[in-house]
Coordinates of C-alpha atoms and ligand atoms in Angstrom, one line a residue:
M129 CA 11.3 -18.0 -1.4
A130 CA 9.9 -21.5 -1.7
K131 CA 6.1 -21.6 -1.3
T132 CA 4.8 -23.9 1.4
V133 CA 1.8 -26.1 0.7
L134 CA -0.3 -28.0 3.2
V135 CA -1.4 -31.4 1.7
T136 CA -4.2 -33.2 3.5
G137 CA -4.3 -36.9 2.7
G138 CA -0.7 -36.6 1.3
A139 CA 0.2 -40.2 2.3
G140 CA -2.5 -41.6 0.1
Y141 CA -2.3 -42.7 -3.5
I142 CA -2.8 -39.4 -5.4
G143 CA -1.5 -37.4 -2.5
S144 CA 1.9 -39.1 -2.3
H145 CA 2.5 -38.7 -6.1
T146 CA 1.5 -35.1 -5.9
V147 CA 3.7 -34.4 -2.9
L148 CA 6.7 -35.8 -4.9
Q149 CA 5.9 -33.6 -7.9
L150 CA 5.5 -30.6 -5.5
L151 CA 8.9 -31.2 -3.9
L152 CA 10.6 -31.7 -7.3
A153 CA 9.0 -28.4 -8.4
G154 CA 10.6 -26.6 -5.5
F155 CA 7.7 -26.4 -3.1
K156 CA 7.8 -27.2 0.6
A157 CA 5.2 -29.7 1.6
V158 CA 3.6 -30.3 5.0
V159 CA 1.5 -33.4 5.0
V160 CA -1.4 -34.2 7.4
D161 CA -2.9 -37.6 7.2
N162 CA -4.5 -40.0 9.7
L163 CA -3.1 -43.0 7.8
E164 CA -6.6 -44.5 7.7
N165 CA -6.0 -45.7 4.2
S166 CA -2.3 -45.2 3.8
S167 CA 1.1 -45.9 5.2
E168 CA 3.8 -43.6 6.5
V169 CA 6.2 -45.7 4.3
A170 CA 4.8 -43.7 1.3
I171 CA 6.1 -40.5 2.9
K172 CA 9.5 -42.0 3.5
R173 CA 9.7 -43.2 -0.1
V174 CA 8.6 -39.8 -1.5
A175 CA 11.3 -38.1 0.5
E176 CA 13.9 -40.6 -0.9
L177 CA 12.6 -40.1 -4.5
A178 CA 12.8 -36.4 -4.1
G179 CA 16.6 -36.5 -3.5
E180 CA 18.0 -33.2 -2.4
F181 CA 14.4 -31.9 -2.1
G182 CA 13.5 -34.7 0.3
K183 CA 14.3 -32.4 3.2
N184 CA 11.3 -30.2 2.3
I185 CA 8.6 -32.5 3.5
I186 CA 7.1 -32.6 7.0
F187 CA 4.6 -35.2 8.1
H188 CA 2.0 -35.0 10.9
K189 CA -0.3 -37.9 11.7
I190 CA -3.5 -35.9 12.2
D191 CA -7.1 -36.4 11.6
I192 CA -8.5 -33.3 9.9
R193 CA -11.6 -33.6 12.1
D194 CA -9.3 -32.8 15.0
K195 CA -9.5 -29.0 14.9
E196 CA -7.1 -28.4 17.8
A197 CA -4.4 -30.4 16.0
L198 CA -5.0 -28.6 12.7
E199 CA -4.8 -25.3 14.6
K200 CA -1.4 -26.2 15.9
V201 CA -0.1 -27.0 12.4
F202 CA -1.4 -23.6 11.1
A203 CA 0.0 -21.8 14.1
S204 CA 3.5 -23.1 13.5
T205 CA 3.6 -22.6 9.7
T206 CA 2.3 -20.0 7.2
F207 CA 0.8 -21.8 4.3
D208 CA 0.6 -20.3 0.8
A209 CA -2.0 -22.8 -0.2
V210 CA -3.7 -26.1 0.7
I211 CA -4.3 -29.1 -1.5
H212 CA -7.1 -31.1 0.1
F213 CA -7.1 -34.9 -0.7
A214 CA -8.1 -36.3 2.7
G215 CA -11.3 -38.2 2.5
L216 CA -12.8 -41.6 2.3
K217 CA -13.5 -42.8 -1.2
A218 CA -15.1 -46.3 -1.3
V219 CA -18.4 -45.9 -3.1
G220 CA -19.9 -49.2 -1.8
E221 CA -18.8 -48.6 1.8
S222 CA -20.4 -45.1 1.6
V223 CA -23.8 -46.7 0.9
H224 CA -23.6 -48.8 4.0
K225 CA -22.0 -46.2 6.2
P226 CA -23.3 -42.8 5.0
L227 CA -22.7 -41.0 8.3
L228 CA -19.1 -42.1 8.4
Y229 CA -18.7 -40.5 4.9
Y230 CA -20.6 -37.3 5.8
N231 CA -18.7 -37.0 9.1
N232 CA -15.2 -37.7 7.7
N233 CA -15.4 -35.9 4.3
I234 CA -17.7 -33.0 5.1
I235 CA -17.0 -32.2 8.7
G236 CA -13.3 -32.7 8.0
T237 CA -13.5 -30.3 5.1
I238 CA -15.5 -27.7 7.1
N239 CA -12.9 -27.9 9.9
L240 CA -10.1 -27.4 7.4
L241 CA -11.8 -24.4 5.8
E242 CA -12.5 -22.8 9.2
V243 CA -8.9 -23.1 10.3
M244 CA -7.6 -21.9 6.9
S245 CA -9.9 -18.9 7.1
A246 CA -8.9 -18.1 10.7
H247 CA -5.2 -18.1 9.6
G248 CA -5.8 -16.1 6.4
C249 CA -4.9 -18.9 4.1
K250 CA -7.5 -18.7 1.3
K251 CA -6.0 -20.6 -1.6
L252 CA -7.4 -24.1 -2.0
V253 CA -7.2 -27.0 -4.5
F254 CA -9.8 -29.6 -3.8
S255 CA -10.1 -33.3 -5.0
S256 CA -13.5 -33.6 -6.6
S257 CA -14.5 -36.4 -8.9
A258 CA -16.1 -37.3 -12.2
T259 CA -18.6 -39.0 -10.0
V260 CA -20.4 -35.7 -9.9
Y261 CA -21.5 -36.2 -13.5
G262 CA -23.5 -39.2 -12.5
W263 CA -24.6 -41.1 -15.7
P264 CA -23.8 -38.4 -18.2
K265 CA -26.3 -37.8 -21.0
E266 CA -23.5 -37.4 -23.5
V267 CA -19.7 -37.5 -23.6
P268 CA -17.2 -35.9 -23.4
C269 CA -18.2 -34.4 -20.0
T270 CA -17.7 -30.7 -19.9
E271 CA -17.5 -28.7 -16.6
E272 CA -20.9 -27.1 -17.3
F273 CA -22.8 -30.4 -17.3
D274 CA -25.6 -30.8 -14.7
L275 CA -24.3 -32.4 -11.5
S276 CA -25.8 -35.4 -9.7
A277 CA -24.7 -38.1 -7.4
T278 CA -25.9 -41.7 -7.0
N279 CA -24.3 -42.5 -3.6
P280 CA -23.2 -40.8 -0.3
Y281 CA -19.5 -40.6 -1.4
G282 CA -20.5 -38.8 -4.6
R283 CA -22.8 -36.5 -2.5
T284 CA -19.9 -35.5 -0.3
K285 CA -18.0 -34.3 -3.4
L286 CA -21.1 -32.4 -4.6
F287 CA -21.7 -30.8 -1.2
I288 CA -18.1 -29.8 -0.8
E289 CA -18.1 -28.3 -4.2
E290 CA -21.2 -26.3 -3.2
I291 CA -19.6 -25.3 0.1
C292 CA -16.5 -24.0 -1.8
R293 CA -18.7 -22.0 -4.2
D294 CA -20.6 -20.5 -1.2
I295 CA -17.5 -19.5 0.8
H296 CA -16.1 -17.7 -2.3
I297 CA -19.4 -15.8 -2.7
S298 CA -19.2 -14.8 0.9
D299 CA -15.6 -13.8 0.8
P300 CA -14.0 -13.1 -2.6
D301 CA -10.5 -13.3 -1.1
W302 CA -10.8 -17.1 -1.5
S303 CA -9.3 -18.6 -4.6
I304 CA -10.4 -22.2 -5.1
I305 CA -9.8 -24.7 -7.8
L306 CA -12.0 -27.8 -7.8
L307 CA -10.4 -30.6 -9.8
R308 CA -12.7 -33.3 -11.1
Y309 CA -10.5 -36.4 -11.5
F310 CA -11.6 -39.1 -13.9
N311 CA -10.0 -42.6 -13.3
P312 CA -6.5 -42.3 -11.8
V313 CA -4.4 -45.4 -12.4
G314 CA -0.7 -46.4 -12.7
A315 CA 2.1 -45.5 -10.4
H316 CA 5.4 -43.6 -10.2
P317 CA 7.7 -45.0 -12.9
S318 CA 10.3 -45.8 -10.2
G319 CA 7.9 -48.5 -8.8
H320 CA 8.5 -47.2 -5.3
I321 CA 5.1 -45.5 -4.7
G322 CA 1.7 -46.6 -6.0
E323 CA -1.8 -47.5 -4.9
D324 CA -2.1 -49.7 -1.9
P325 CA -5.8 -50.0 -0.9
R326 CA -6.8 -51.5 2.4
G327 CA -9.0 -54.5 2.1
F328 CA -11.0 -55.5 -1.0
P329 CA -10.1 -53.3 -4.0
N330 CA -13.2 -51.4 -5.3
N331 CA -11.6 -50.1 -8.5
L332 CA -10.6 -51.9 -11.6
M333 CA -6.9 -51.6 -11.8
P334 CA -6.0 -52.3 -8.1
F335 CA -8.1 -55.5 -8.6
V336 CA -6.4 -56.4 -11.9
Q337 CA -3.0 -55.8 -10.2
Q338 CA -3.9 -58.2 -7.3
V339 CA -5.0 -60.9 -9.8
A340 CA -1.7 -60.5 -11.6
V341 CA 0.4 -61.0 -8.5
G342 CA -1.7 -64.0 -7.4
R343 CA -3.6 -62.4 -4.6
R344 CA -6.9 -63.0 -6.2
P345 CA -8.0 -65.7 -8.7
A346 CA -9.9 -63.7 -11.3
L347 CA -11.3 -60.3 -12.3
T348 CA -15.0 -60.0 -12.2
V349 CA -16.1 -57.9 -15.2
F350 CA -19.2 -56.0 -14.2
G351 CA -21.4 -56.2 -17.3
N352 CA -20.7 -57.0 -21.0
D353 CA -24.0 -55.8 -22.4
Y354 CA -23.4 -52.0 -22.5
S355 CA -23.7 -50.1 -25.8
T356 CA -20.0 -49.8 -26.1
K357 CA -17.3 -51.2 -28.5
D358 CA -17.1 -54.5 -26.7
G359 CA -20.0 -54.3 -24.3
T360 CA -17.9 -53.4 -21.2
G361 CA -17.9 -50.0 -19.4
V362 CA -15.8 -47.2 -20.8
R363 CA -13.8 -44.8 -18.6
D364 CA -11.2 -42.1 -18.9
Y365 CA -8.1 -43.6 -17.3
I366 CA -5.4 -41.1 -16.4
H367 CA -1.9 -41.7 -15.2
V368 CA -1.4 -40.7 -11.6
V369 CA 1.7 -38.7 -12.5
D370 CA -0.2 -36.7 -15.1
L371 CA -2.9 -36.1 -12.5
S372 CA -0.3 -35.0 -10.0
D373 CA 1.1 -32.6 -12.5
G374 CA -2.4 -31.1 -12.9
H375 CA -2.2 -30.0 -9.3
I376 CA 1.1 -28.2 -9.9
S377 CA -0.6 -26.4 -12.8
A378 CA -3.6 -25.5 -10.6
L379 CA -1.3 -24.1 -7.9
Q380 CA 0.5 -22.0 -10.5
K381 CA -2.8 -20.7 -11.5
L382 CA -3.6 -19.8 -7.9
F383 CA -0.3 -18.0 -7.5
D384 CA -0.2 -16.2 -10.9
G385 CA -2.3 -13.3 -9.6
S386 CA -5.3 -13.9 -11.9
E387 CA -8.8 -13.5 -10.5
I388 CA -9.9 -17.1 -10.1
G389 CA -12.9 -17.1 -7.8
C390 CA -14.1 -20.7 -7.5
E391 CA -13.2 -22.5 -10.7
V392 CA -13.7 -26.2 -11.7
Y393 CA -11.5 -28.3 -14.1
N394 CA -11.7 -31.8 -15.4
L395 CA -8.5 -33.8 -15.1
G396 CA -8.7 -36.6 -17.6
T397 CA -7.2 -37.6 -21.0
G398 CA -10.3 -37.2 -23.1
K399 CA -10.0 -40.8 -24.3
G400 CA -12.4 -43.6 -23.4
T401 CA -11.1 -47.2 -22.8
S402 CA -13.2 -50.2 -22.1
V403 CA -12.6 -52.7 -19.3
L404 CA -11.5 -55.4 -21.8
E405 CA -9.1 -53.0 -23.5
M406 CA -7.6 -52.0 -20.2
V407 CA -7.2 -55.7 -19.2
A408 CA -5.6 -56.5 -22.6
A409 CA -3.1 -53.5 -22.1
F410 CA -2.3 -54.8 -18.7
E411 CA -1.7 -58.4 -19.9
K412 CA 0.6 -57.0 -22.6
A413 CA 2.6 -54.9 -20.1
S414 CA 2.9 -57.6 -17.5
G415 CA 3.0 -60.8 -19.5
K416 CA 0.4 -62.2 -17.1
E417 CA -2.9 -63.6 -18.0
I418 CA -5.8 -62.1 -16.1
P419 CA -8.6 -64.7 -15.8
L420 CA -12.1 -63.1 -16.2
V421 CA -15.5 -63.9 -14.8
I422 CA -18.3 -62.1 -16.6
A423 CA -21.0 -60.9 -14.2
G424 CA -23.9 -58.5 -14.2
R425 CA -23.7 -54.8 -14.2
R426 CA -22.6 -53.1 -10.9
P427 CA -25.5 -51.0 -9.6
G428 CA -24.9 -47.3 -10.1
D429 CA -22.3 -47.8 -12.8
A430 CA -22.5 -45.5 -15.9
E431 CA -22.0 -46.8 -19.4
I432 CA -19.4 -44.4 -20.8
V433 CA -17.6 -41.6 -19.0
Y434 CA -14.8 -39.5 -20.4
A435 CA -13.7 -35.9 -20.0
S436 CA -13.6 -32.9 -22.1
T437 CA -10.0 -31.6 -21.4
A438 CA -10.3 -28.3 -23.3
K439 CA -10.8 -26.1 -20.3
A440 CA -7.8 -27.4 -18.3
E441 CA -5.6 -27.3 -21.5
K442 CA -6.6 -23.7 -22.2
E443 CA -6.6 -22.2 -18.6
L444 CA -4.2 -24.5 -16.7
H445 CA -1.9 -25.1 -19.6
W446 CA -2.0 -28.8 -18.6
K447 CA -2.5 -31.8 -20.8
A448 CA -2.0 -35.5 -19.9
K449 CA 1.1 -37.0 -21.5
Y450 CA 0.7 -40.7 -20.9
G451 CA -1.5 -43.4 -22.5
I452 CA -2.8 -46.7 -21.2
E453 CA 0.5 -48.5 -22.2
E454 CA 2.5 -46.3 -19.8
M455 CA -0.3 -46.6 -17.1
C456 CA -0.2 -50.4 -17.3
R457 CA 3.6 -50.5 -17.5
D458 CA 4.0 -48.4 -14.3
Q459 CA 1.1 -50.2 -12.5
W460 CA 2.8 -53.5 -13.2
N461 CA 6.2 -52.2 -12.2
W462 CA 4.8 -51.0 -8.8
A463 CA 2.8 -54.3 -8.4
S464 CA 5.7 -56.6 -9.2
M465 CA 8.1 -54.7 -6.9
N466 CA 5.6 -54.4 -4.1
P467 CA 3.1 -57.3 -4.5
W468 CA 1.7 -56.6 -1.0
G469 CA 1.8 -52.8 -1.4
Y470 CA 3.6 -51.0 1.5
G471 CA 2.9 -54.1 3.7
C472 CA 6.3 -55.7 3.1
P473 CA 9.7 -54.4 2.4
D474 CA 10.6 -52.8 -0.9
P475 CA 13.6 -54.6 -2.4
A476 CA 15.3 -51.3 -2.5
D477 CA 14.9 -50.6 1.3
Ligands
NAD153 P1 -6.5 -42.5 -0.7 O1 -7.4 -43.2 0.2 O2 -5.3 -43.2 -1.2 O3 -6.0 -41.1 0.0 C1 -6.8 -40.4 0.9 C2 -5.9 -40.1 2.1 O4 -6.7 -39.3 3.0 C3 -5.5 -41.4 2.8 O5 -4.1 -41.4 3.0 C4 -6.3 -41.4 4.1 O6 -5.5 -42.0 5.2 C5 -6.5 -39.9 4.3 N1 -7.6 -39.5 5.1 C6 -8.9 -39.9 5.0 N2 -9.7 -39.3 5.9 C7 -8.8 -38.5 6.7 C8 -9.0 -37.6 7.8 N3 -10.2 -37.5 8.3 N4 -8.0 -37.0 8.3 C9 -6.8 -37.1 7.7 N5 -6.5 -37.9 6.7 C10 -7.5 -38.6 6.2 O7 -7.3 -42.0 -1.9 P2 -6.8 -41.3 -3.3 O8 -7.2 -42.2 -4.4 O9 -5.4 -40.8 -3.1 O10 -7.8 -40.0 -3.3 C11 -7.5 -38.8 -2.9 C12 -8.7 -37.8 -3.0 O11 -9.1 -37.8 -4.4 C13 -9.9 -38.3 -2.2 O12 -10.6 -37.1 -1.8 C14 -10.8 -39.0 -3.3 O13 -12.1 -38.9 -2.9 C15 -10.5 -38.2 -4.5 N6 -10.7 -38.9 -5.7 C16 -10.1 -40.1 -5.9 C17 -10.3 -40.8 -7.1 C18 -9.7 -42.2 -7.3 O14 -10.2 -42.9 -8.2 N7 -8.6 -42.5 -6.7 C19 -11.1 -40.2 -8.1 C20 -11.7 -39.0 -7.9 C21 -11.5 -38.3 -6.7
WQD154 C1 -14.1 -48.8 -13.9 C2 -14.8 -49.8 -14.8 C3 -16.6 -51.0 -13.8 C4 -14.0 -53.2 -10.9 C5 -15.0 -45.0 -9.3 C6 -15.8 -44.1 -8.5 C7 -15.5 -42.7 -8.8 C8 -14.1 -42.4 -8.8 C9 -13.3 -43.4 -9.6 C10 -13.5 -41.5 -6.7 C11 -16.3 -49.8 -14.6 C12 -15.4 -52.0 -14.2 C13 -14.5 -52.4 -11.9 C14 -14.1 -54.6 -11.1 C15 -15.1 -54.2 -13.3 N1 -13.5 -42.4 -7.5 N2 -15.0 -52.9 -13.1 N3 -14.6 -55.1 -12.3 O1 -16.7 -46.9 -11.3 O2 -15.5 -45.4 -13.0 O3 -15.3 -44.8 -10.7 O4 -13.6 -44.7 -9.2 O5 -14.0 -40.4 -6.9 O6 -16.2 -41.9 -7.9 O7 -17.2 -44.4 -8.6 O8 -14.1 -46.8 -11.5 O9 -12.4 -48.5 -11.3 O10 -14.5 -48.9 -10.1 O11 -14.5 -49.0 -12.5 O12 -15.5 -54.7 -14.3 O13 -13.7 -55.4 -10.2 O14 -14.3 -51.1 -14.5 O15 -17.8 -51.6 -13.9 O16 -16.8 -50.0 -15.9 P1 -15.5 -46.0 -11.7 P2 -13.8 -48.3 -11.3

C-alpha cells in the first residue's frame, strides 16, 4: 500500500520539488501551506509534472498554527510520516521581527508535533539548516560540530532541533531525522517549478536570476576581502532536486525498521564555490552578463561553509549528483520560462 506523507510548506521552493519526487516515488502526499511565501500554482504544476501520479496529491490552505485545522487533517487521514518545511526563512527580516519568527516557526512546529503525537504519527523529517553551524571554525562541517546561531531565524532552527531531541528522549517511539540543508539552488529541469521569493530576494541565486531577466540592474557582491580563492564568500550550493531526493532517502530510513532515534544529517555536495564562481557559471549557462557592484561584507556572513557529506552517504545512501553547471542551467531554464515566477502564466499553461 502506498504510504501517505503530510508535507507542511509543500507549496514552497524545496517543498514543491520534494512533493514531486515523493509522488514519482509512489507516495501519496497531503500538502498543508498557508501560501504566505508561495503560490497554489506550484501545486498544480507539481501534479501535472507527476503525470499519472498527479492524482496522489491533496492540498489544504492551512496555517500550521491553526491547531483545529491541523486536527481536522489528521482526523481525516492516517499519515505514515510528516516532512516539515513550513516556516519563515528570511534572515534579515527575522532580525527586525523576531516574535513573528518565533511565533510562526516555533509555535507552528509545537502545534504540529502535538497533533502528530495525539494521532500516533511519530515519524518526522525536519528542515534544519547549515545556519546552525554559525561561522564554522573549520570546514567541512560535520554533524558533530558545536552549534550556534547569529540571528532569530537561525535560533528557531536550533530550538526546533533541541525540541525534537527532547521529545525523542521523552518518548522513544518518535523517529526523527533533522536535515541540515546547505545552499539549495536551481530548479526542476522542466522549468515549470522553481524558487519564487516574495519581495526583495535575500539569497544569491534568486537575486542573480532577477538581474538576468532584467528585474534588477546589478548584483551587489557582499565582500571581496575574505580569505578565499577570489576574496568572495564560499558556500556549498546544492541542486534542489538532489536535496529533494535526500528527503526520499530520509523517509526510506524512517520506514526501514532501523532504530533511528533523533538523527541529524547534512545535505550538501561537500564542495565550496565562491560568489564569483557561481556568477561566472550562471553567465555561461544563461549567456547573460550579470553586472556587479562590490560592497562591504554582509553582517553575520561566514567566510567559508561547506558540508561533510560522509554521514548522509553512509547512512542514508544518498549523494548529490549535480554540479554548479546543472544548477545554473536549471535555474536559468526556470527563470527564462517564468521571469516573474508564478506571477504570470507559464507558456505551457
Ligand atoms: P519557502 O518559503 O519557499 O517555503 C516555505 C513554505 O512554508 C512556504 O510555502 C510558506 O508559505 C509556508 N509557510 C510558512 N509559514 C507557514 C505556516 N505558519 N503555516 C503553513 N505554511 C507556512 O522556503 P524553502 O526555501 O522551500 O524552505 C523550506 C524549509 O527549509 C524552511 O523551513 C526553511 O527554513 C528551510 N531551509 C531553507 C533553506 C534555503 O536556503 N532555501 C536552507 C536551509 C533550510
Ligand atoms: C551566499 C553567498 C553572500 C546575496 C542563507 C541563510 C541560511 C540558509 C541559506 C536557510 C554569501 C553572497 C548573497 C547577494 C552576495 N537559509 N551574496 N550578494 O548566507 O549562505 O545562507 O541561505 O536556512 O540560513 O543564512 O546564502 O544565498 O544569502 O549567500 O554577495 O545579493 O552569496 O555574502 O557569501 P547564505 P546566501
